[in-house]
C-alpha positions in Angstrom: 0.3 0.1 0.0 2.8 2.2 0.8 4.6 1.5 -2.5 1.0 2.8 -4.6 1.1 5.7 -2.2 4.9 6.9 -3.5 4.0 5.5 -7.0 1.1 7.8 -7.1 2.4 11.3 -5.8 5.5 10.7 -8.0 3.0 10.3 -10.4 0.7 13.5 -9.8 4.0 15.6 -9.6 5.3 14.6 -12.8 1.7 15.8 -14.5 1.6 18.9 -12.6 4.9 19.9 -13.3 6.4 20.4 -9.7 7.3 18.3 -6.5 5.7 18.1 -3.8 7.4 19.5 -0.6 8.3 17.3 2.4 6.4 17.9 5.7 8.8 20.2 7.4 11.0 21.1 4.5 13.3 24.1 3.9 11.2 27.5 4.3 11.1 29.2 1.1 13.6 31.6 1.0 16.4 28.7 1.4 15.2 27.4 -2.0 16.2 30.4 -4.0 19.2 30.8 -6.2 19.4 34.3 -4.5 18.0 36.4 -1.5 19.7 39.4 -2.1 22.2 39.4 0.5 20.4 40.6 3.5 18.6 39.1 6.0 14.9 39.9 5.2 13.0 39.1 2.6 9.2 38.8 1.1 8.4 36.5 -1.4 5.7 36.5 -3.9 4.7 32.4 -5.3 1.8 32.3 -7.8 0.6 29.2 -9.5 1.6 30.3 -12.7 2.0 33.1 -15.1 -1.5 33.4 -16.0 -2.5 33.9 -12.1 -3.4 37.8 -10.6 -3.5 36.4 -7.2 -0.7 34.6 -4.9 0.5 34.6 -1.8 3.1 37.4 0.0 4.9 35.9 3.1 7.7 38.2 4.4 10.4 36.6 6.3 13.3 37.0 8.6 16.6 35.5 8.6 17.5 34.3 12.6 21.0 32.5 12.9 21.0 30.7 9.3 17.4 30.2 9.3 14.4 31.7 7.7 11.5 32.1 9.7 8.0 33.6 8.5 7.2 37.0 9.8 3.9 37.5 7.8 1.7 36.7 5.1 -1.3 38.0 2.7 -3.0 37.6 -0.1 -1.8 39.5 -3.0 -2.9 40.7 -6.8 -1.0 41.2 -9.6 -1.2 42.6 -12.8 -4.2 41.9 -14.9 -2.5 40.1 -17.4 -0.4 37.7 -14.8 3.4 37.8 -14.7 6.1 37.8 -17.1 10.0 37.7 -17.0 10.9 40.8 -15.8 14.4 41.3 -18.0 12.2 40.8 -21.4 8.9 42.7 -20.2 7.2 45.5 -21.8 5.5 48.7 -20.7 1.5 48.6 -21.2 1.1 44.9 -20.8 -0.4 45.2 -17.3 2.0 42.3 -16.4 3.5 42.2 -13.0 7.8 41.6 -13.7 8.9 38.6 -12.0 12.3 38.3 -10.7 14.0 39.3 -7.2 14.4 43.5 -6.7 15.4 45.3 -4.0 13.1 48.2 -2.4 14.6 51.7 -2.2 12.4 53.6 -0.7 8.9 54.2 1.0 6.4 56.7 0.1 2.4 57.0 0.8 -0.3 59.8 0.5 -0.8 58.9 4.2 1.8 59.2 7.1 3.7 56.0 7.2 2.7 53.8 9.8 4.1 53.9 13.5 7.3 52.3 14.2 8.6 52.9 10.7 12.3 52.7 10.0 12.5 52.3 6.1 13.2 55.9 4.5 9.4 57.2 3.8 9.0 59.9 1.1 5.2 61.4 1.8 3.7 62.6 -1.7 2.7 66.0 -1.9 0.0 67.6 -4.7 2.7 68.1 -7.1 3.9 64.1 -6.6 4.4 62.4 -10.0 5.9 59.4 -11.1 7.0 59.8 -14.7 6.3 56.8 -16.9 7.2 59.1 -20.5 9.4 57.2 -22.4 10.8 60.4 -23.8 11.7 61.7 -20.4 15.2 62.4 -18.5 13.0 61.4 -15.3 11.8 58.1 -17.0 11.1 56.0 -14.0 11.4 58.2 -11.3 9.6 60.4 -8.5 9.6 64.2 -9.5 8.3 67.1 -7.7 6.6 69.1 -10.3 6.2 67.3 -13.6 9.4 68.0 -16.3 8.5 69.5 -19.6 9.6 66.5 -21.3 7.3 64.3 -19.3 3.7 64.0 -20.1 1.1 64.0 -17.9 -0.9 61.3 -19.7 2.0 58.6 -19.9 2.9 59.8 -15.9 0.8 58.9 -12.5 0.0 61.4 -10.4 0.5 60.3 -7.0 -2.1 62.1 -5.2 -4.7 60.5 -7.8 -4.4 57.2 -6.0 -5.4 57.9 -2.3 -6.0 54.4 -1.6 -3.5 52.6 -3.3 -0.6 55.1 -2.8 -1.7 55.8 1.1 1.5 53.5 1.4 3.5 51.8 -0.6 7.1 50.5 -1.2 9.3 51.1 -4.6 10.2 47.7 -6.4 13.6 48.4 -7.5 12.3 46.8 -11.1 13.9 48.4 -14.2 15.0 51.2 -11.9 18.7 51.6 -11.2 19.6 51.6 -15.1 15.9 51.9 -16.0 15.2 50.5 -20.0 13.2 52.6 -21.7 10.3 50.6 -22.7 10.4 48.0 -20.1 8.2 49.5 -17.7 7.8 52.2 -15.2 6.0 52.6 -11.8 6.1 49.0 -10.0 5.5 49.2 -6.6 4.3 47.5 -3.7 1.0 49.0 -2.4 -2.6 48.7 -1.0 -5.3 46.8 -3.1 -7.6 49.2 -5.0 -10.5 47.2 -6.3 -9.0 44.7 -8.5 -5.9 43.5 -10.3 -3.2 45.8 -10.9 -1.8 47.4 -13.7 1.8 45.3 -12.7 2.1 46.1 -9.8 2.0 43.3 -6.5 -0.9 45.0 -3.9 -2.0 44.3 -0.3 -4.4 44.5 2.1 -3.7 47.9 3.5 -3.5 46.7 7.2 -0.5 44.1 5.8 0.8 46.9 4.0 1.0 48.6 7.5 2.6 45.7 8.7 5.4 45.0 6.2 6.4 48.7 6.6 6.6 48.4 10.3 8.5 45.2 10.0 10.8 46.1 7.2 14.3 47.3 8.2 16.9 49.4 6.0 19.6 48.0 8.1 19.0 44.6 7.0 18.6 44.9 3.5 15.2 43.4 2.3 14.3 42.7 -0.8 11.1 41.2 -3.0 11.0 37.8 -4.8 8.4 37.4 -7.5 7.8 34.2 -9.3 5.7 30.9 -9.7 6.0 27.7 -8.5 7.8 26.8 -11.4 8.4 26.8 -14.9 10.8 29.1 -16.7 10.0 31.6 -14.2 9.8 29.9 -10.9 10.7 32.1 -8.1 13.8 29.2 -7.0 15.8 30.7 -9.9 15.9 34.4 -8.6 
């Protein structure tokens, strides 16, 4: 009977393209190719690239072991996920990959206890997403002359979603025009995002009070298997 059960389990794994994790196995961060070198990590693992929802978990490394600090349901772009290195702007996809989290921001004040660098949005705050602009994929106070408002986000226009958020370092350090701009971890709106990752407001507040810049948190976004498997990042 035990042999038959093992065979059935192995067959199921082959059919689904995934292997069942052993009971009490290594926490997800320990199976990733890279965690960014810090001792805090956010993982967002989806069933597949067509998924628009997933489970987001934040982790602490303690004594060489990754320990779950919290989790929340997450939402993706309305067209699912795509490999970050080949993503195209305007596709409503969330980029997979491992990214740093340069700073936090919001229309609301940061929750008490926040240690992360936090930038408060004003009526003049924009995120430039115009491919023709020198300020592409950057926060600007006042809209630059070469950045079209129709191609950018006025942060104050999203008091709910951008009440509190963190910048995801996708295409940020050396922006490739056309790859995508304004990818954030932010508060849920009414449904799927345009490419960001979103969580409930209470979870966003918890993440901000948990995140410690001295521990260099990163975010890993991927699927449970295939070419965009979270374990490859």
